[in-house]
Short mmCIF file of C-alpha atoms in Angstrom, two decimals:
data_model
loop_
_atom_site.label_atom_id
_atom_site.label_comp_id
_atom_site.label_asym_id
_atom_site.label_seq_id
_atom_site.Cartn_x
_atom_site.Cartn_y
_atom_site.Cartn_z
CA UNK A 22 -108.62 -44.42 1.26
CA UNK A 23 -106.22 -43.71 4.30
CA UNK A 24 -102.48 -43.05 3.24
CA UNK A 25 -100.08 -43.71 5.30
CA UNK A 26 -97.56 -41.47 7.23
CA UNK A 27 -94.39 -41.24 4.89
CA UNK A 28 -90.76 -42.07 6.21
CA UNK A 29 -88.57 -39.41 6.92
CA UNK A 30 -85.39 -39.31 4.91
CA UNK A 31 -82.40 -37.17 5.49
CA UNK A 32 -79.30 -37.99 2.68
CA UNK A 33 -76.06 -37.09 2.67
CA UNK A 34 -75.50 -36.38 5.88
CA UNK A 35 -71.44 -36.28 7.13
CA UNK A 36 -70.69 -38.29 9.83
CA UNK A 37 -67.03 -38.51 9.91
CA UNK A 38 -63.42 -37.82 7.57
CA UNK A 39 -61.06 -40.31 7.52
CA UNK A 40 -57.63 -40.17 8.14
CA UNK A 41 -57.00 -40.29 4.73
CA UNK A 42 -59.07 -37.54 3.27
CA UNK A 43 -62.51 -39.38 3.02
CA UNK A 44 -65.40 -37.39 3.24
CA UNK A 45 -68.39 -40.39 5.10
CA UNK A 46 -71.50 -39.79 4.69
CA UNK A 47 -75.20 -41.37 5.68
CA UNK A 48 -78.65 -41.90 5.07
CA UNK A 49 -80.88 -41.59 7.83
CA UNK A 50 -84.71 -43.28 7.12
CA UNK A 51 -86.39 -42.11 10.11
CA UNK A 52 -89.78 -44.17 11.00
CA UNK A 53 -93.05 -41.87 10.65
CA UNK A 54 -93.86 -39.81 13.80
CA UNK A 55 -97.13 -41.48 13.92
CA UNK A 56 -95.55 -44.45 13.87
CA UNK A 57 -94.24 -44.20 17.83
CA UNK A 58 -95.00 -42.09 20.54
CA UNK A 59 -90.75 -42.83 22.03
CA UNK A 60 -87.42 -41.70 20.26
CA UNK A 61 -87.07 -44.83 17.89
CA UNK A 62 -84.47 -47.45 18.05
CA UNK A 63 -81.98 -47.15 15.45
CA UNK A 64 -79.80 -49.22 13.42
CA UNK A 65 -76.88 -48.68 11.52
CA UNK A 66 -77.12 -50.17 7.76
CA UNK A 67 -74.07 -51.52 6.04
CA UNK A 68 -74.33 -52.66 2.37
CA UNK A 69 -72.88 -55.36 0.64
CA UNK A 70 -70.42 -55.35 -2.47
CA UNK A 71 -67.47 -57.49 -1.77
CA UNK A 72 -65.60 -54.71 0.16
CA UNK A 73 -65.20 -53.52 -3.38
CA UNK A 74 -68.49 -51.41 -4.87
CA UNK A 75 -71.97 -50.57 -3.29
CA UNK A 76 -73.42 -47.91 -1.95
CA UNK A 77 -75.42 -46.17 1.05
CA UNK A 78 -78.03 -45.70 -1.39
CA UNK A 79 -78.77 -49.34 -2.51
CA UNK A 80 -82.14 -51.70 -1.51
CA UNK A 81 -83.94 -48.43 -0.86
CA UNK A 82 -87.29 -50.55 -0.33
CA UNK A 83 -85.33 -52.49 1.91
CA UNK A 84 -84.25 -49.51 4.61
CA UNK A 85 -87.45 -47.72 3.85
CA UNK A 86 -89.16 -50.93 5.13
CA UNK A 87 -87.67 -51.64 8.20
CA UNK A 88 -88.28 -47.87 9.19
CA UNK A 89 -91.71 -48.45 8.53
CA UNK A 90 -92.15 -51.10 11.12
CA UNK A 91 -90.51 -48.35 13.74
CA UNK A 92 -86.51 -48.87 13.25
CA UNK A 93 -84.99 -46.00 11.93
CA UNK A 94 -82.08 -47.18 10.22
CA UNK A 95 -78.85 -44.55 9.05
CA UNK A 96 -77.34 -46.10 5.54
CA UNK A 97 -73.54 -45.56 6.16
CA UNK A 98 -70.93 -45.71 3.36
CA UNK A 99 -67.37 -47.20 4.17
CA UNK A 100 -64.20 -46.61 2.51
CA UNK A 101 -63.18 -49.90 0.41
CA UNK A 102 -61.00 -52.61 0.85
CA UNK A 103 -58.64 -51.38 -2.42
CA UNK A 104 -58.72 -48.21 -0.93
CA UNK A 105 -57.73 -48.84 2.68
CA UNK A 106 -57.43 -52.44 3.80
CA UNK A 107 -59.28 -53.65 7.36
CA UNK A 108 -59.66 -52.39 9.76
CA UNK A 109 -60.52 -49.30 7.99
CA UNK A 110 -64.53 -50.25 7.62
CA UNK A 111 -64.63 -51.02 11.05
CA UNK A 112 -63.09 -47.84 11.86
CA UNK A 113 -65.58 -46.09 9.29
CA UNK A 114 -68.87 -47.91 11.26
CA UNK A 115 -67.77 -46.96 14.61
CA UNK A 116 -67.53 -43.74 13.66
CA UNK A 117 -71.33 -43.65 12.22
CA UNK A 118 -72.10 -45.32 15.58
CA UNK A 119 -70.52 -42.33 17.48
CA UNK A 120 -72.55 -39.84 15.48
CA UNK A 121 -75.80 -41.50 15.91
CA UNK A 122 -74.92 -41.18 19.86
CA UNK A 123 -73.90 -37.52 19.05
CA UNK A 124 -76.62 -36.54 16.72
CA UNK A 125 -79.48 -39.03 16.98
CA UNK A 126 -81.85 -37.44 19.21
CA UNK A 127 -82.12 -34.29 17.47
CA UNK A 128 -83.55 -36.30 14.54
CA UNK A 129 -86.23 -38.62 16.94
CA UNK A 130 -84.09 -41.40 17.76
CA UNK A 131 -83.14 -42.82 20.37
CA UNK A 132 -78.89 -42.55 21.28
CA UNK A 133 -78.97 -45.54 23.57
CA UNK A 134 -80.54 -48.34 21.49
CA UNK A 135 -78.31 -48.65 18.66
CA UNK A 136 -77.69 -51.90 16.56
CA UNK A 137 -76.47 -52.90 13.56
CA UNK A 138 -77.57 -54.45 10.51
CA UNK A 139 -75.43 -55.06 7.03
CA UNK A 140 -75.90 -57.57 3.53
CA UNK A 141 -73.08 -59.71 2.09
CA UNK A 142 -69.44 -58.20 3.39
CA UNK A 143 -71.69 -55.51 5.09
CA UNK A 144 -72.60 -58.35 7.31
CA UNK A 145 -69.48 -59.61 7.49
CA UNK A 146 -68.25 -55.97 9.07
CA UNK A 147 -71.69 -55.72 11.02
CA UNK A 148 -70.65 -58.86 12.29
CA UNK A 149 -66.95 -57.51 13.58
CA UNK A 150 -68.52 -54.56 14.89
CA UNK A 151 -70.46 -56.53 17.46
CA UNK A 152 -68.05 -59.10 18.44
CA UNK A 153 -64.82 -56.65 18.82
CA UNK A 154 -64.34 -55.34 22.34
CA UNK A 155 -66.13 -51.67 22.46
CA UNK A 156 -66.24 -48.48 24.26
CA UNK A 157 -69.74 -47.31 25.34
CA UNK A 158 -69.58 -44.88 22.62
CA UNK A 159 -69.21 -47.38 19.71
CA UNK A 160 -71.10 -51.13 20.93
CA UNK A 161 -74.58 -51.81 20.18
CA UNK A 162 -77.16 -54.09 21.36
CA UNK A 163 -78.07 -56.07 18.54
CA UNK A 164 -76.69 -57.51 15.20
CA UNK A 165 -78.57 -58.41 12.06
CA UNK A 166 -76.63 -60.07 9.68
CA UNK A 167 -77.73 -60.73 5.74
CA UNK A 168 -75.99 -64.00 3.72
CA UNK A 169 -72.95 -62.97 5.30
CA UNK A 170 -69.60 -64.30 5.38
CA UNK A 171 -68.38 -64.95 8.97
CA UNK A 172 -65.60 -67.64 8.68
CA UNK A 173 -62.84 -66.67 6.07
CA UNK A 174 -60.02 -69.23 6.77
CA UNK A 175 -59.62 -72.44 4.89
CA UNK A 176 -61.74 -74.28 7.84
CA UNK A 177 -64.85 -73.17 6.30
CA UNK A 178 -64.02 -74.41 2.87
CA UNK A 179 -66.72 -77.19 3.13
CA UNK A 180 -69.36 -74.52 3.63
CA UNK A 181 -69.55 -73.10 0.06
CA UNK A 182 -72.21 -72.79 -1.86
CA UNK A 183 -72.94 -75.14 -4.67
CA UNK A 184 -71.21 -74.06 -7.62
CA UNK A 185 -73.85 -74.76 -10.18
CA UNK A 186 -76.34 -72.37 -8.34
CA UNK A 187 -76.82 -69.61 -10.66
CA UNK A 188 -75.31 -65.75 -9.68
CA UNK A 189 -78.21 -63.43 -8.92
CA UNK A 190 -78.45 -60.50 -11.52
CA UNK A 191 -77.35 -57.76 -8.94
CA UNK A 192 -73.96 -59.83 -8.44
CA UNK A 193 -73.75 -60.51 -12.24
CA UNK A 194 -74.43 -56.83 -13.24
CA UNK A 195 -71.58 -55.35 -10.42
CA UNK A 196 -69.74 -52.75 -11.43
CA UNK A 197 -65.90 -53.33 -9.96
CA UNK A 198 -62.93 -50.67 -9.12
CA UNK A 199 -60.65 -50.31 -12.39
CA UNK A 200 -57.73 -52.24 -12.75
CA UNK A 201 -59.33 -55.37 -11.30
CA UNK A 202 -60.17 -58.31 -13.01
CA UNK A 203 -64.27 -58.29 -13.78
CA UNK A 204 -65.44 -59.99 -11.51
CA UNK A 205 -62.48 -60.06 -8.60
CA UNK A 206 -62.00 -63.71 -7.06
CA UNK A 207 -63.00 -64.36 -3.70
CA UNK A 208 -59.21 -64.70 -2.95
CA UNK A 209 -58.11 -61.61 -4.46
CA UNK A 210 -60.81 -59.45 -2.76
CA UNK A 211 -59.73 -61.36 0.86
CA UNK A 212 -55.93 -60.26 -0.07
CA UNK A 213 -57.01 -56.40 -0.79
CA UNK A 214 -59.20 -56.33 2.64
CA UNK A 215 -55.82 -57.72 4.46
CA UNK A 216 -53.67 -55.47 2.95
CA UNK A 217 -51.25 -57.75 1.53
CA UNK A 218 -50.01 -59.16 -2.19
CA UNK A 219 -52.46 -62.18 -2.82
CA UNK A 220 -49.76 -65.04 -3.26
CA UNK A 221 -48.76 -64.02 0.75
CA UNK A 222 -52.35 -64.10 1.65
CA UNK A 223 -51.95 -66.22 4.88
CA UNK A 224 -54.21 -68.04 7.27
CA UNK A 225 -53.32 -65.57 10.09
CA UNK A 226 -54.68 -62.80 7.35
CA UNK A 227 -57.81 -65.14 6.82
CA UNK A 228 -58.16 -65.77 10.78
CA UNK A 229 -57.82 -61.48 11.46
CA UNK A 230 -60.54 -61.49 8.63
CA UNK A 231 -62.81 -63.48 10.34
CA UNK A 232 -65.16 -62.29 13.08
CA UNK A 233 -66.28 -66.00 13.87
CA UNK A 234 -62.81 -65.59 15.87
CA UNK A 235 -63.97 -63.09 17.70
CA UNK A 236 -66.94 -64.91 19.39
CA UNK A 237 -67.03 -64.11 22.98
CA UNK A 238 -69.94 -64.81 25.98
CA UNK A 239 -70.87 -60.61 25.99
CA UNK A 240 -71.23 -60.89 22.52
CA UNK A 241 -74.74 -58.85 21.76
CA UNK A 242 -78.03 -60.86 20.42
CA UNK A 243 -77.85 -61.78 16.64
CA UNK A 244 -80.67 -62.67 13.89
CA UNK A 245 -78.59 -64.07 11.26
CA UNK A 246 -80.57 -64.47 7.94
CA UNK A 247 -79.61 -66.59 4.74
CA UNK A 248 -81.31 -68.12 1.95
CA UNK A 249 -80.86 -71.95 1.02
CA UNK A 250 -80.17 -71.78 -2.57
CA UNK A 251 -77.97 -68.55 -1.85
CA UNK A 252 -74.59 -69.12 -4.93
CA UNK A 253 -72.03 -66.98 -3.39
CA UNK A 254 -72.03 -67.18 0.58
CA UNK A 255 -73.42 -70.63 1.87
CA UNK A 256 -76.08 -70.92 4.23
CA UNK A 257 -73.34 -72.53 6.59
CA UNK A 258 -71.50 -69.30 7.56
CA UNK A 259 -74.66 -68.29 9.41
CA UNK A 260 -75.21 -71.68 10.69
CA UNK A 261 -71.42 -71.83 11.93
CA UNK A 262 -71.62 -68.38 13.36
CA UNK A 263 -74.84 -68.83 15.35
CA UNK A 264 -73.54 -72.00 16.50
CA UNK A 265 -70.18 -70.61 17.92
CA UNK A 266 -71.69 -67.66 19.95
CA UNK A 267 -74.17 -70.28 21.48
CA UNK A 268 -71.14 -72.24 22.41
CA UNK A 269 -69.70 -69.21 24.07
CA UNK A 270 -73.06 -68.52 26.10
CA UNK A 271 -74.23 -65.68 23.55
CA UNK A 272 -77.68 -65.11 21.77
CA UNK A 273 -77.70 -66.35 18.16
CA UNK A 274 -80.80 -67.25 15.91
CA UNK A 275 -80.75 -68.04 12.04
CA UNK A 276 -83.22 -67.78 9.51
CA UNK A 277 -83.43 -69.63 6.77
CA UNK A 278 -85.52 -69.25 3.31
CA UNK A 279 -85.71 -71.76 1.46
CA UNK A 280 -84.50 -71.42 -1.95
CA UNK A 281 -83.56 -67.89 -2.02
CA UNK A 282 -80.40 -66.55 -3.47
CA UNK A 283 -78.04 -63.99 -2.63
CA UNK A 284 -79.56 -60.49 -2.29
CA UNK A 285 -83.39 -62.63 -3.31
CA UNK A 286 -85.90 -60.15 -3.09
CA UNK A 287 -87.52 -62.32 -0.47
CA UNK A 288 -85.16 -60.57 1.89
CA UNK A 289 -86.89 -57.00 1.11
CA UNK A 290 -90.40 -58.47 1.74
CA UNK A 291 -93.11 -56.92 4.33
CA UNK A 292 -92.91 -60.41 6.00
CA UNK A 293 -89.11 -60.85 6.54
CA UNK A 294 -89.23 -57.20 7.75
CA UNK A 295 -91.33 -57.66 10.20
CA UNK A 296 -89.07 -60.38 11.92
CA UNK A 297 -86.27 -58.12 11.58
CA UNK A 298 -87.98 -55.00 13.47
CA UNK A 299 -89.84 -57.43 15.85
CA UNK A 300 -85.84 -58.90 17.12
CA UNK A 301 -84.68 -55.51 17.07
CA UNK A 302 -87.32 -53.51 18.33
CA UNK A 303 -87.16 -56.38 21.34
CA UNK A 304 -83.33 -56.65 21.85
CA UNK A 305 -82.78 -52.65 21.52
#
């Protein structure tokens, strides 16, 4: 029986302190050295939660996998929205992107094929973090996005998800910041992100939000994945997203599983892997 070469992981590894005090940290999953003969393309990993819970350290099968197929891929935690409002998570990933130019080689990878992947809001800010105008030191080649949101203003109202779709467990089981209501509204979490009261929450606050705005021709390639059947982010956003930076003259592809649900396992499968590494592993 052959066993195969393990993934190398390094955790808790400090890429940056915020402003405020915040000590950042990473996971690196570093593909096996058998795996590749190069430095390995990287990608930075940023989870979902609602801008409100998560962590680095969750879908391990999910970051292990992709390494396997040759993309190492650094886990980054953000500070959240309650905590700091936006831009502060973009600020947080551009800082992980800096120390994967800084410090990637010295753990096999390669510094100058960077992208970025994220879940739920980590897709949303995955999503912000290609489209916003960057210096060398913080853009990156390629976006993956997972069931994320893209469009938060009221003109993407029509593109929510049937309401009698049932919540997946991981979503039902979340674990929210005291002194919020269990689970936060959709509205109340868009109002902490913005940094302002909820009953001001505005559509310029909603537009600034939204990284569908942002769309631009230079925009880097994106594989934007969502299930059909998904009960908190409709498949639309990716739809509406893909469609707008193909209107610009971007690269934009979508993916869509039929009948799978938010964070569906299906995501985390050998097979949907494998088109993940095989657009980044191409585009980086």
């Amino acid at each position: 029986m052959t066993t195969r070469p393990a993934v190398r992981v390094a955790e808790d590894l400090p890429y940056a302190t915020a402003p405020d005090g915040t000590r950042l940290a990473l996971d690196l999953y570093v593909p096996p050295r058998a795996h590749h003969t190069d430095p390995a393309p990287a990608v930075l990993y940023l989870h979902g939660g609602g801008w409100l819970t998560g962590s680095r350290t969750d879908h391990r099968d999910r970051l292990t996998g992709l390494a396997e197929h040759g993309v190492a891929v650094a886990s980054a935690d953000y500070r959240f929205a309650h905590r700091a409002p936006f831009p502060a998570q973009l600020d947080d990933a551009r800082a992980a992107v800096r120390w994967l130019r800084r410090q990637g080689a010295a753990h096999g990878l390669d510094p100058g094929r960077i992208g970025v992947w994220g879940a739920s809001a980590g897709a949303h800010l995955a999503a912000h973090l290609a489209l916003a105008p960057e210096p060398p030191a913080t853009a990156v080649r390629a976006m993956v996005g997972y069931f994320g949101t893209y469009d938060l203003t009221p003109a993407a109202a029509h593109l929510r998800p049937d309401p009698g779709l049932p919540l997946p467990d991981e979503l039902r089981d979340a674990v929210w910041p005291a002194g919020l209501p269990s689970p936060p509204s959709a509205r109340l979490r868009q109002a902490l992100l913005a940094g302002v009261p909820e009953p001001r929450l505005g559509y310029d606050d909603l537009a600034a939000l939204s990284p569908i705005t942002r769309v631009h021709p230079d925009a880097p390639p994106m594989l934007l994945l969502h299930g059909t059947g998904d009960a908190v982010t409709g498949a639309g956003q990716s739809l509406r997203l893909a469609e707008a930076v193909r209107a610009a003259g971007g690269d934009a592809r979508t993916v869509l599983i039929d009948g799978a649900n938010h964070e569906d396992p299906v995501f985390d499968t050998h097979a949907t892997l494998a088109v993940v590494a095989e657009f980044l592993t191409d585009r980086l």
